[in-house]
CSV table of C-alpha atoms in Angstrom, one decimal:
chain,number,residue,atom,x,y,z
S,332,MET,CA,37.7,-9.8,-19.2
S,333,LYS,CA,36.2,-6.5,-19.7
S,334,GLN,CA,37.7,-3.2,-20.9
S,335,SER,CA,36.3,0.0,-19.5
S,336,LEU,CA,37.1,3.4,-18.0
S,337,PHE,CA,37.4,3.6,-14.2
S,338,THR,CA,37.5,7.0,-12.4
S,339,LEU,CA,39.8,7.5,-9.6
S,340,GLU,CA,37.6,8.7,-6.5
S,341,HIS,CA,40.1,8.5,-3.8
S,342,ALA,CA,43.9,7.9,-3.0
S,343,ARG,CA,45.3,7.5,0.5
S,344,GLN,CA,48.9,6.7,1.5
S,345,LEU,CA,49.1,3.7,3.8
S,346,THR,CA,53.0,3.3,4.2
S,347,ALA,CA,56.0,4.9,2.7
S,348,ASP,CA,55.5,2.9,-0.5
S,349,THR,CA,51.9,1.6,-0.3
S,350,TYR,CA,48.7,3.3,-1.3
S,351,GLU,CA,45.0,2.7,-1.2
S,352,LEU,CA,43.0,3.6,-4.4
S,353,VAL,CA,39.3,3.7,-4.9
S,354,LEU,CA,38.1,3.5,-8.5
S,355,SER,CA,34.4,3.7,-9.7
S,356,GLY,CA,33.3,1.9,-12.8
S,357,ASP,CA,31.7,-1.2,-14.1
S,358,VAL,CA,32.8,-4.1,-11.9
S,359,SER,CA,30.4,-6.8,-13.6
S,360,ALA,CA,33.4,-8.9,-14.8
S,361,ILE,CA,34.8,-9.4,-11.3
S,362,THR,CA,33.5,-12.7,-9.9
S,363,ALA,CA,35.9,-13.8,-7.1
S,364,PRO,CA,38.5,-12.4,-4.6
S,365,GLY,CA,42.0,-12.7,-5.8
S,366,GLN,CA,41.3,-11.6,-9.5
S,367,PHE,CA,43.2,-8.6,-10.7
S,368,VAL,CA,42.9,-5.6,-13.0
S,369,ASN,CA,45.3,-4.4,-15.6
S,370,VAL,CA,45.5,-0.6,-15.7
S,371,GLU,CA,46.7,1.5,-18.7
S,372,LEU,CA,48.9,4.6,-17.9
S,373,PRO,CA,49.4,7.3,-20.5
S,374,GLY,CA,52.6,7.0,-22.4
S,375,ARG,CA,53.4,3.6,-21.0
S,376,PHE,CA,53.5,0.6,-23.4
S,377,LEU,CA,52.6,-2.1,-20.7
S,378,ARG,CA,49.7,-2.0,-18.4
S,379,ARG,CA,50.2,-2.5,-14.7
S,380,PRO,CA,48.6,-5.6,-13.1
S,381,ILE,CA,47.2,-4.9,-9.7
S,382,SER,CA,45.4,-7.4,-7.3
S,383,ILE,CA,41.7,-6.4,-6.3
S,384,ALA,CA,41.6,-5.8,-2.6
S,385,ASN,CA,37.8,-5.6,-2.5
S,386,TRP,CA,34.8,-4.4,-4.6
S,387,THR,CA,31.3,-3.2,-4.2
S,388,GLU,CA,28.5,-3.0,-6.8
S,389,ASP,CA,30.1,0.1,-8.4
S,390,ALA,CA,33.7,0.4,-7.1
S,391,LEU,CA,37.1,-1.2,-6.9
S,392,LEU,CA,39.4,-1.1,-3.9
S,393,LEU,CA,43.1,-1.4,-5.0
S,394,ILE,CA,46.2,-1.5,-2.6
S,395,VAL,CA,49.2,-0.5,-4.7
S,396,ARG,CA,52.9,-0.9,-3.8
S,397,VAL,CA,55.2,1.5,-5.7
S,398,VAL,CA,57.8,-0.5,-7.4
S,399,GLY,CA,58.7,1.8,-10.4
S,400,GLU,CA,57.8,4.9,-12.3
S,401,GLY,CA,54.5,3.4,-13.6
S,402,THR,CA,53.0,2.6,-10.1
S,403,ARG,CA,54.5,6.0,-8.9
S,404,GLU,CA,52.5,7.8,-11.6
S,405,LEU,CA,49.4,5.8,-10.8
S,406,VAL,CA,49.3,6.5,-7.0
S,407,ARG,CA,50.0,10.3,-7.8
S,408,SER,CA,46.9,10.5,-10.0
S,409,VAL,CA,44.3,13.1,-8.9
S,410,PRO,CA,40.7,12.3,-8.2
S,411,GLY,CA,38.7,12.4,-11.4
S,412,THR,CA,41.4,10.8,-13.4
S,413,GLU,CA,40.1,8.3,-15.9
S,414,LEU,CA,41.9,5.0,-16.3
S,415,ASP,CA,41.4,2.5,-19.0
S,416,THR,CA,41.2,-0.8,-17.2
S,417,LEU,CA,40.9,-4.5,-18.0
S,418,SER,CA,38.9,-6.1,-15.2
S,419,GLY,CA,37.9,-9.5,-14.2
S,420,LEU,CA,41.3,-11.0,-15.1
S,421,GLY,CA,42.5,-14.2,-13.7
S,422,ASN,CA,41.1,-17.1,-11.6
S,423,GLY,CA,40.6,-16.1,-8.0
S,424,PHE,CA,40.0,-18.0,-4.7
S,425,ASP,CA,37.4,-20.7,-4.8
S,426,LEU,CA,35.0,-20.4,-1.8
S,427,THR,CA,32.5,-23.1,-2.9
S,428,ALA,CA,33.8,-25.5,-0.3
S,429,CYS,CA,35.2,-23.1,2.2
S,430,PRO,CA,36.6,-24.9,5.4
S,431,GLU,CA,35.2,-24.2,8.9
S,432,ASN,CA,38.6,-23.0,10.2
S,433,PRO,CA,40.7,-21.4,7.3
S,434,ILE,CA,43.8,-19.5,7.8
S,435,LEU,CA,44.6,-16.6,5.4
S,436,ILE,CA,48.4,-16.0,5.0
S,437,GLY,CA,49.8,-12.8,3.5
S,438,GLY,CA,53.2,-11.4,3.1
S,439,GLY,CA,53.7,-7.7,2.4
S,440,VAL,CA,51.3,-6.4,-0.2
S,441,GLY,CA,50.1,-10.0,-0.6
S,442,ALA,CA,47.7,-9.0,2.2
S,443,ALA,CA,45.6,-7.1,-0.2
S,444,PRO,CA,43.5,-9.7,-1.9
S,445,LEU,CA,43.0,-11.4,1.4
S,446,PHE,CA,41.0,-8.5,2.6
S,447,GLY,CA,38.3,-9.0,0.2
S,448,LEU,CA,38.5,-12.8,0.7
S,449,ALA,CA,38.0,-12.4,4.4
S,450,GLY,CA,35.0,-10.2,3.9
S,451,ARG,CA,33.4,-12.8,1.6
S,452,MET,CA,34.1,-15.5,4.2
S,453,ARG,CA,32.5,-13.4,6.9
S,454,GLU,CA,29.4,-13.0,4.7
S,455,VAL,CA,28.9,-16.7,4.7
S,456,GLY,CA,29.4,-17.1,8.4
S,457,VAL,CA,33.1,-18.2,8.4
S,458,THR,CA,35.6,-16.4,10.7
S,459,PRO,CA,39.0,-16.9,9.3
S,460,THR,CA,42.5,-16.7,11.1
S,461,VAL,CA,44.4,-14.1,9.4
S,462,ALA,CA,48.3,-14.2,9.6
S,463,LEU,CA,50.2,-11.3,8.0
S,464,GLY,CA,53.9,-10.9,7.7
S,465,PHE,CA,55.8,-7.5,7.3
S,466,ARG,CA,59.5,-6.5,7.3
S,467,THR,CA,58.8,-3.8,10.0
S,468,ALA,CA,55.8,-2.2,11.8
S,469,ALA,CA,56.2,0.8,9.4
S,470,ASP,CA,55.4,-1.6,6.5
S,471,ALA,CA,52.1,-2.9,8.1
S,472,PHE,CA,48.8,-1.8,6.7
S,473,TYR,CA,45.1,-2.7,7.0
S,474,LEU,CA,45.3,-4.1,10.4
S,475,GLU,CA,42.3,-2.1,11.7
S,476,GLU,CA,40.4,-2.9,8.6
S,477,PHE,CA,40.9,-6.7,9.0
S,478,ALA,CA,40.0,-6.4,12.8
S,479,ARG,CA,36.8,-4.7,12.0
S,480,LEU,CA,35.9,-7.7,9.9
S,481,GLY,CA,36.0,-9.7,13.1
S,482,CYS,CA,39.0,-11.9,12.0
S,483,HIS,CA,41.4,-13.6,14.3
S,484,LEU,CA,44.3,-11.4,13.3
S,485,PHE,CA,48.0,-12.2,14.0
S,486,ILE,CA,51.0,-10.2,12.9
S,487,ALA,CA,54.6,-11.1,12.5
S,488,THR,CA,57.5,-8.7,11.6
S,489,GLU,CA,61.0,-9.6,10.8
S,490,ASP,CA,62.5,-7.1,13.3
S,491,GLY,CA,60.0,-7.7,16.1
S,492,SER,CA,58.7,-4.1,16.0
S,493,LEU,CA,55.1,-5.3,15.8
S,494,GLY,CA,53.5,-8.6,16.8
S,495,THR,CA,55.6,-11.7,16.8
S,496,LYS,CA,59.3,-11.5,15.9
S,497,GLY,CA,59.8,-13.6,12.9
S,498,PHE,CA,58.1,-14.8,9.8
S,499,VAL,CA,54.5,-15.5,8.9
S,500,THR,CA,55.3,-19.2,9.0
S,501,ASP,CA,55.8,-18.9,12.8
S,502,LEU,CA,52.3,-17.5,13.1
S,503,VAL,CA,50.9,-20.6,11.1
S,504,LYS,CA,52.8,-23.1,13.4
S,505,ALA,CA,51.2,-21.3,16.4
S,506,SER,CA,47.7,-22.0,15.0
S,507,PRO,CA,47.8,-25.9,14.6
S,508,ALA,CA,44.0,-26.2,14.3
S,509,CYS,CA,44.2,-24.4,10.9
S,510,THR,CA,45.0,-27.0,8.3
S,511,ALA,CA,43.5,-25.3,5.2
S,512,ALA,CA,45.4,-22.1,3.9
S,513,PHE,CA,44.6,-19.3,1.4
S,514,VAL,CA,47.9,-17.7,0.7
S,515,CYS,CA,49.3,-14.6,-1.2
S,516,GLY,CA,52.8,-13.2,-1.1
S,517,PRO,CA,56.2,-13.3,-2.7
S,518,THR,CA,57.4,-16.8,-4.1
S,519,PRO,CA,59.9,-17.5,-1.3
S,520,MET,CA,57.1,-17.1,1.3
S,521,LEU,CA,54.7,-19.2,-0.7
S,522,LYS,CA,57.3,-22.0,-0.9
S,523,ALA,CA,58.0,-21.9,2.8
S,524,VAL,CA,54.3,-22.0,3.7
S,525,HIS,CA,53.6,-24.7,1.1
S,526,ALA,CA,56.3,-26.9,2.9
S,527,LEU,CA,54.6,-26.8,6.3
S,528,PRO,CA,53.2,-30.2,7.0
S,529,GLN,CA,50.4,-28.8,9.1
S,530,LEU,CA,48.7,-27.4,6.0
S,531,LYS,CA,46.8,-30.2,4.3
S,532,SER,CA,45.1,-28.2,1.6
S,533,GLY,CA,45.3,-24.7,0.2
S,534,GLN,CA,45.1,-22.2,-2.5
S,535,TYR,CA,48.1,-20.1,-3.4
S,536,SER,CA,48.0,-16.8,-5.2
S,537,PHE,CA,51.3,-16.1,-7.1
S,538,GLU,CA,52.9,-12.7,-7.6
S,539,ALA,CA,54.5,-12.6,-11.0
S,540,ARG,CA,55.8,-10.1,-13.5
S,541,MET,CA,53.1,-9.9,-16.3
S,542,ALA,CA,53.5,-8.2,-19.7
S,543,CYS,CA,50.2,-8.8,-21.2
S,544,GLY,CA,48.0,-10.0,-18.3
S,545,PHE,CA,45.7,-12.2,-20.3
S,546,GLY,CA,47.9,-15.2,-21.4
S,547,ALA,CA,49.2,-14.1,-24.7
S,548,CYS,CA,53.0,-13.7,-23.9
S,549,VAL,CA,53.5,-16.7,-21.6
S,550,GLY,CA,55.9,-14.6,-19.7
S,551,CYS,CA,54.6,-15.5,-16.2
S,552,THR,CA,54.6,-19.3,-16.7
S,553,ILE,CA,55.2,-21.6,-13.7
S,554,GLN,CA,55.5,-25.3,-13.4
S,555,THR,CA,52.6,-27.5,-12.1
S,556,THR,CA,51.7,-31.2,-12.0
S,557,GLY,CA,49.7,-30.5,-15.2
S,558,GLY,CA,52.7,-28.9,-17.0
S,559,PRO,CA,53.5,-25.3,-17.6
S,560,ARG,CA,50.7,-22.9,-16.6
S,561,ARG,CA,50.4,-19.1,-16.9
S,562,VAL,CA,49.9,-17.1,-13.6
S,563,CYS,CA,47.8,-14.5,-15.4
S,564,LYS,CA,45.5,-16.8,-17.3
S,565,ASP,CA,45.4,-20.0,-15.3
S,566,GLY,CA,46.0,-18.4,-12.0
S,567,PRO,CA,46.9,-16.4,-10.2
S,568,VAL,CA,45.4,-18.9,-7.7
S,569,PHE,CA,46.5,-22.5,-7.8
S,570,GLN,CA,45.7,-25.5,-5.6
S,571,LYS,CA,48.3,-26.6,-3.2
S,572,GLU,CA,48.5,-30.1,-4.7
S,573,GLU,CA,49.3,-28.9,-8.3
S,574,ILE,CA,52.2,-26.6,-7.4
S,575,VAL,CA,55.7,-27.8,-8.5
S,576,TRP,CA,58.7,-25.9,-7.1
């Protein structure tokens, strides 16, 4: 974990409640896709944890969904705003034994960390299948960006306004050759994906309410085969076989 100042360089609205932010600063503490940052906002007691969508040698890409006044203030920040940021938090996705035919599964804003993950996979010669689920076409984002990476991209929407009508699990079932999953999204989606017998292995990134973001308050604890573990400190990524629902 490293505390430093990041400067907001760019903000772009992607959907009604989702924004792309680019922050420049010291990214040396970031080591894996799936990690997150904890951003301090003036006048707010708690920092805001946000998944890292991607990073370069001197900048962060964040995709932020507005869920309250804190995140609303963040996305309304003007370029040049300096943000006190804890970076390199959490344990991300492990690519040391990346399978040949992985499937990346995202629900809603859970698609964000999968973008950086897909990019890292492409750098090592792996072309992932990417299955993303949204409520409607209006909620979908970063489809062109994933496509430009050369991924095999499939979309599902609950109302059928884009791609397959249904849920992201329907896309997984339609890709039977994919048996190793990298997953991020709301807990009900994670549980549904975890139950699919097709997926023999996987890494699951949990979304959780975090107070401290570095393991002190144990407010984001989940149950695993090894006992209670903290999403912020021990995760947010956990192996399929250790998750207990």
